[in-house]
PDB file of C-alpha atoms in Angstrom:
ATOM      1  CA  UNK A   1     254.606 218.006 198.137  1.00  0.00           C
ATOM      2  CA  UNK A   2     251.248 218.464 196.538  1.00  0.00           C
ATOM      3  CA  UNK A   3     250.242 214.616 197.710  1.00  0.00           C
ATOM      4  CA  UNK A   4     251.819 215.121 200.853  1.00  0.00           C
ATOM      5  CA  UNK A   5     251.607 218.357 201.988  1.00  0.00           C
ATOM      6  CA  UNK A   6     248.712 219.823 199.701  1.00  0.00           C
ATOM      7  CA  UNK A   7     248.492 222.710 202.116  1.00  0.00           C
ATOM      8  CA  UNK A   8     252.221 223.996 201.458  1.00  0.00           C
ATOM      9  CA  UNK A   9     252.163 222.971 198.107  1.00  0.00           C
ATOM     10  CA  UNK A  10     248.993 225.467 198.131  1.00  0.00           C
ATOM     11  CA  UNK A  11     250.562 228.302 199.825  1.00  0.00           C
ATOM     12  CA  UNK A  12     253.782 227.806 197.929  1.00  0.00           C
ATOM     13  CA  UNK A  13     251.790 228.071 194.806  1.00  0.00           C
ATOM     14  CA  UNK A  14     249.764 231.154 195.876  1.00  0.00           C
ATOM     15  CA  UNK A  15     252.925 232.661 196.918  1.00  0.00           C
ATOM     16  CA  UNK A  16     254.970 231.799 193.516  1.00  0.00           C
ATOM     17  CA  UNK A  17     257.764 230.042 195.707  1.00  0.00           C
ATOM     18  CA  UNK A  18     259.137 227.065 193.571  1.00  0.00           C
ATOM     19  CA  UNK A  19     260.876 224.398 195.092  1.00  0.00           C
ATOM     20  CA  UNK A  20     262.852 223.350 192.791  1.00  0.00           C
ATOM     21  CA  UNK A  21     265.201 226.135 192.596  1.00  0.00           C
ATOM     22  CA  UNK A  22     265.449 225.719 196.386  1.00  0.00           C
ATOM     23  CA  UNK A  23     265.726 222.361 196.803  1.00  0.00           C
ATOM     24  CA  UNK A  24     268.184 221.787 193.879  1.00  0.00           C
ATOM     25  CA  UNK A  25     271.008 222.541 196.559  1.00  0.00           C
ATOM     26  CA  UNK A  26     269.952 220.082 198.857  1.00  0.00           C
ATOM     27  CA  UNK A  27     270.293 217.573 196.350  1.00  0.00           C
ATOM     28  CA  UNK A  28     273.189 218.317 194.627  1.00  0.00           C
ATOM     29  CA  UNK A  29     274.395 219.123 198.104  1.00  0.00           C
ATOM     30  CA  UNK A  30     272.575 216.457 200.079  1.00  0.00           C
ATOM     31  CA  UNK A  31     272.013 218.991 202.729  1.00  0.00           C
ATOM     32  CA  UNK A  32     276.076 219.239 203.410  1.00  0.00           C
ATOM     33  CA  UNK A  33     275.642 222.848 203.289  1.00  0.00           C
ATOM     34  CA  UNK A  34     272.138 223.418 204.766  1.00  0.00           C
ATOM     35  CA  UNK A  35     272.399 220.913 207.898  1.00  0.00           C
ATOM     36  CA  UNK A  36     274.944 221.244 210.840  1.00  0.00           C
ATOM     37  CA  UNK A  37     277.797 218.683 210.175  1.00  0.00           C
ATOM     38  CA  UNK A  38     276.328 215.887 212.567  1.00  0.00           C
ATOM     39  CA  UNK A  39     272.870 216.569 211.455  1.00  0.00           C
ATOM     40  CA  UNK A  40     274.009 215.669 207.523  1.00  0.00           C
ATOM     41  CA  UNK A  41     275.940 213.176 208.777  1.00  0.00           C
ATOM     42  CA  UNK A  42     273.151 211.318 210.046  1.00  0.00           C
ATOM     43  CA  UNK A  43     271.014 211.846 206.916  1.00  0.00           C
ATOM     44  CA  UNK A  44     273.794 210.606 204.408  1.00  0.00           C
ATOM     45  CA  UNK A  45     274.339 207.841 206.771  1.00  0.00           C
ATOM     46  CA  UNK A  46     270.511 206.538 206.171  1.00  0.00           C
ATOM     47  CA  UNK A  47     270.546 207.707 202.796  1.00  0.00           C
ATOM     48  CA  UNK A  48     273.105 205.354 201.748  1.00  0.00           C
ATOM     49  CA  UNK A  49     271.867 202.447 203.653  1.00  0.00           C
ATOM     50  CA  UNK A  50     268.064 202.869 202.859  1.00  0.00           C
ATOM     51  CA  UNK A  51     268.771 204.279 199.006  1.00  0.00           C
ATOM     52  CA  UNK A  52     266.911 207.588 197.403  1.00  0.00           C
ATOM     53  CA  UNK A  53     263.949 207.699 199.354  1.00  0.00           C
ATOM     54  CA  UNK A  54     265.267 208.822 202.563  1.00  0.00           C
ATOM     55  CA  UNK A  55     266.046 211.966 200.628  1.00  0.00           C
ATOM     56  CA  UNK A  56     262.188 213.116 200.154  1.00  0.00           C
ATOM     57  CA  UNK A  57     261.200 212.014 203.618  1.00  0.00           C
ATOM     58  CA  UNK A  58     263.868 214.335 205.228  1.00  0.00           C
ATOM     59  CA  UNK A  59     262.823 217.334 203.295  1.00  0.00           C
ATOM     60  CA  UNK A  60     259.147 216.524 203.852  1.00  0.00           C
ATOM     61  CA  UNK A  61     259.900 216.453 207.334  1.00  0.00           C
ATOM     62  CA  UNK A  62     262.115 219.767 207.813  1.00  0.00           C
ATOM     63  CA  UNK A  63     258.821 221.297 205.411  1.00  0.00           C
ATOM     64  CA  UNK A  64     256.186 219.923 208.291  1.00  0.00           C
ATOM     65  CA  UNK A  65     258.039 220.193 210.886  1.00  0.00           C
ATOM     66  CA  UNK A  66     258.451 224.166 210.231  1.00  0.00           C
ATOM     67  CA  UNK A  67     255.338 224.461 208.483  1.00  0.00           C
ATOM     68  CA  UNK A  68     253.595 227.023 210.507  1.00  0.00           C
ATOM     69  CA  UNK A  69     257.049 229.588 209.930  1.00  0.00           C
ATOM     70  CA  UNK A  70     256.459 228.863 206.280  1.00  0.00           C
ATOM     71  CA  UNK A  71     252.805 229.409 205.932  1.00  0.00           C
ATOM     72  CA  UNK A  72     253.573 232.835 207.669  1.00  0.00           C
ATOM     73  CA  UNK A  73     256.281 233.479 204.388  1.00  0.00           C
ATOM     74  CA  UNK A  74     254.703 235.736 201.790  1.00  0.00           C
ATOM     75  CA  UNK A  75     257.286 235.554 199.081  1.00  0.00           C
ATOM     76  CA  UNK A  76     260.388 233.807 198.194  1.00  0.00           C
ATOM     77  CA  UNK A  77     262.839 235.604 200.132  1.00  0.00           C
ATOM     78  CA  UNK A  78     260.951 235.415 203.297  1.00  0.00           C
ATOM     79  CA  UNK A  79     260.546 231.258 202.518  1.00  0.00           C
ATOM     80  CA  UNK A  80     263.939 230.736 201.747  1.00  0.00           C
ATOM     81  CA  UNK A  81     265.484 232.629 204.728  1.00  0.00           C
ATOM     82  CA  UNK A  82     262.766 230.550 206.889  1.00  0.00           C
ATOM     83  CA  UNK A  83     264.536 227.117 205.627  1.00  0.00           C
ATOM     84  CA  UNK A  84     267.876 228.462 205.669  1.00  0.00           C
ATOM     85  CA  UNK A  85     266.937 228.876 209.669  1.00  0.00           C
ATOM     86  CA  UNK A  86     264.896 225.645 209.917  1.00  0.00           C
ATOM     87  CA  UNK A  87     267.695 223.310 208.138  1.00  0.00           C
ATOM     88  CA  UNK A  88     270.631 225.171 210.208  1.00  0.00           C
ATOM     89  CA  UNK A  89     268.773 224.919 213.674  1.00  0.00           C
ATOM     90  CA  UNK A  90     268.214 221.189 212.863  1.00  0.00           C
ATOM     91  CA  UNK A  91     270.712 220.052 215.672  1.00  0.00           C
ATOM     92  CA  UNK A  92     269.018 217.193 217.085  1.00  0.00           C
ATOM     93  CA  UNK A  93     269.361 214.580 214.093  1.00  0.00           C
ATOM     94  CA  UNK A  94     267.979 211.707 215.365  1.00  0.00           C
ATOM     95  CA  UNK A  95     264.406 213.596 216.650  1.00  0.00           C
ATOM     96  CA  UNK A  96     264.720 214.277 212.902  1.00  0.00           C
ATOM     97  CA  UNK A  97     265.314 210.995 211.430  1.00  0.00           C
ATOM     98  CA  UNK A  98     262.316 209.722 214.115  1.00  0.00           C
ATOM     99  CA  UNK A  99     259.670 212.567 212.522  1.00  0.00           C
ATOM    100  CA  UNK A 100     260.984 211.429 209.283  1.00  0.00           C
ATOM    101  CA  UNK A 101     260.077 207.614 209.770  1.00  0.00           C
ATOM    102  CA  UNK A 102     257.812 207.424 212.115  1.00  0.00           C
ATOM    103  CA  UNK A 103     255.350 210.465 211.547  1.00  0.00           C
ATOM    104  CA  UNK A 104     255.160 210.548 207.716  1.00  0.00           C
ATOM    105  CA  UNK A 105     253.148 208.243 205.993  1.00  0.00           C
ATOM    106  CA  UNK A 106     255.184 205.556 203.962  1.00  0.00           C
ATOM    107  CA  UNK A 107     257.023 206.517 200.484  1.00  0.00           C
ATOM    108  CA  UNK A 108     256.517 203.292 198.208  1.00  0.00           C
ATOM    109  CA  UNK A 109     259.720 203.385 195.544  1.00  0.00           C
ATOM    110  CA  UNK A 110     256.539 202.894 192.900  1.00  0.00           C
ATOM    111  CA  UNK A 111     255.184 205.898 193.777  1.00  0.00           C
ATOM    112  CA  UNK A 112     258.276 208.087 193.658  1.00  0.00           C
ATOM    113  CA  UNK A 113     259.032 206.759 190.464  1.00  0.00           C
ATOM    114  CA  UNK A 114     255.671 207.490 188.699  1.00  0.00           C
ATOM    115  CA  UNK A 115     256.214 211.029 190.249  1.00  0.00           C
ATOM    116  CA  UNK A 116     259.768 211.287 188.435  1.00  0.00           C
ATOM    117  CA  UNK A 117     258.033 209.561 185.370  1.00  0.00           C
ATOM    118  CA  UNK A 118     255.552 212.447 184.929  1.00  0.00           C
ATOM    119  CA  UNK A 119     258.287 215.085 186.108  1.00  0.00           C
ATOM    120  CA  UNK A 120     260.763 213.979 183.286  1.00  0.00           C
ATOM    121  CA  UNK A 121     257.560 214.145 180.585  1.00  0.00           C
ATOM    122  CA  UNK A 122     257.079 217.287 181.730  1.00  0.00           C
ATOM    123  CA  UNK A 123     260.415 218.378 181.877  1.00  0.00           C
ATOM    124  CA  UNK A 124     260.720 216.879 178.035  1.00  0.00           C
ATOM    125  CA  UNK A 125     257.275 218.998 176.722  1.00  0.00           C
ATOM    126  CA  UNK A 126     258.882 222.332 177.890  1.00  0.00           C
ATOM    127  CA  UNK A 127     262.179 221.693 176.401  1.00  0.00           C
ATOM    128  CA  UNK A 128     260.427 220.796 173.463  1.00  0.00           C
ATOM    129  CA  UNK A 129     258.348 223.773 173.582  1.00  0.00           C
ATOM    130  CA  UNK A 130     261.385 225.904 174.246  1.00  0.00           C
ATOM    131  CA  UNK A 131     263.191 224.406 171.042  1.00  0.00           C
ATOM    132  CA  UNK A 132     259.760 225.069 168.738  1.00  0.00           C
ATOM    133  CA  UNK A 133     260.127 228.839 170.449  1.00  0.00           C
ATOM    134  CA  UNK A 134     263.704 229.295 169.246  1.00  0.00           C
ATOM    135  CA  UNK A 135     263.106 227.712 165.866  1.00  0.00           C
ATOM    136  CA  UNK A 136     260.470 230.198 165.361  1.00  0.00           C
ATOM    137  CA  UNK A 137     262.533 233.299 166.233  1.00  0.00           C
ATOM    138  CA  UNK A 138     265.203 232.097 163.934  1.00  0.00           C
ATOM    139  CA  UNK A 139     262.974 231.704 161.101  1.00  0.00           C
ATOM    140  CA  UNK A 140     261.308 235.067 162.044  1.00  0.00           C
ATOM    141  CA  UNK A 141     264.715 236.600 162.032  1.00  0.00           C
ATOM    142  CA  UNK A 142     265.590 234.894 158.564  1.00  0.00           C
ATOM    143  CA  UNK A 143     262.782 236.355 156.708  1.00  0.00           C
ATOM    144  CA  UNK A 144     263.500 239.787 158.314  1.00  0.00           C
ATOM    145  CA  UNK A 145     267.081 239.759 156.971  1.00  0.00           C
ATOM    146  CA  UNK A 146     265.830 238.383 153.352  1.00  0.00           C
ATOM    147  CA  UNK A 147     263.168 241.094 153.396  1.00  0.00           C
ATOM    148  CA  UNK A 148     265.670 243.535 154.282  1.00  0.00           C
ATOM    149  CA  UNK A 149     268.103 242.087 151.397  1.00  0.00           C
ATOM    150  CA  UNK A 150     264.854 242.390 148.870  1.00  0.00           C
ATOM    151  CA  UNK A 151     264.107 246.042 149.733  1.00  0.00           C
ATOM    152  CA  UNK A 152     267.845 246.642 149.521  1.00  0.00           C
ATOM    153  CA  UNK A 153     267.342 245.289 145.999  1.00  0.00           C
ATOM    154  CA  UNK A 154     264.644 247.145 144.710  1.00  0.00           C
ATOM    155  CA  UNK A 155     266.227 250.480 145.751  1.00  0.00           C
TER     156      UNK A 155
END
């Protein structure tokens, strides 16, 4: 999003909207719970015939098609409501697919793989930091228990 739609990305960052929370449902359900059935079927058809990058095209297309409403959202609940309305109201599946494939720039697989690698590296760093934090917390708890035991022996 930072590369394709920097204005939306900046707005989401300013309003503390984390698209990962929202987009995970789109990915896990492949839009079947977001779009009307006919639109979801059309998107799935394209994904199965052309690959995963269609998912990215469709997400960016919906965000771009509803940019005005999304930029008016001031917080996560407003953004979620605007996206829910946007997705549920996308009955013209052909217009969506035309927008996704004709109005958006190319989505090279190499670029998608590069971004995936970067995100995976960030996630590994976050997991490592969380493990280290948990380790420190456990060590502090152990030290506190040992100190308490030592104080109890002295009494």
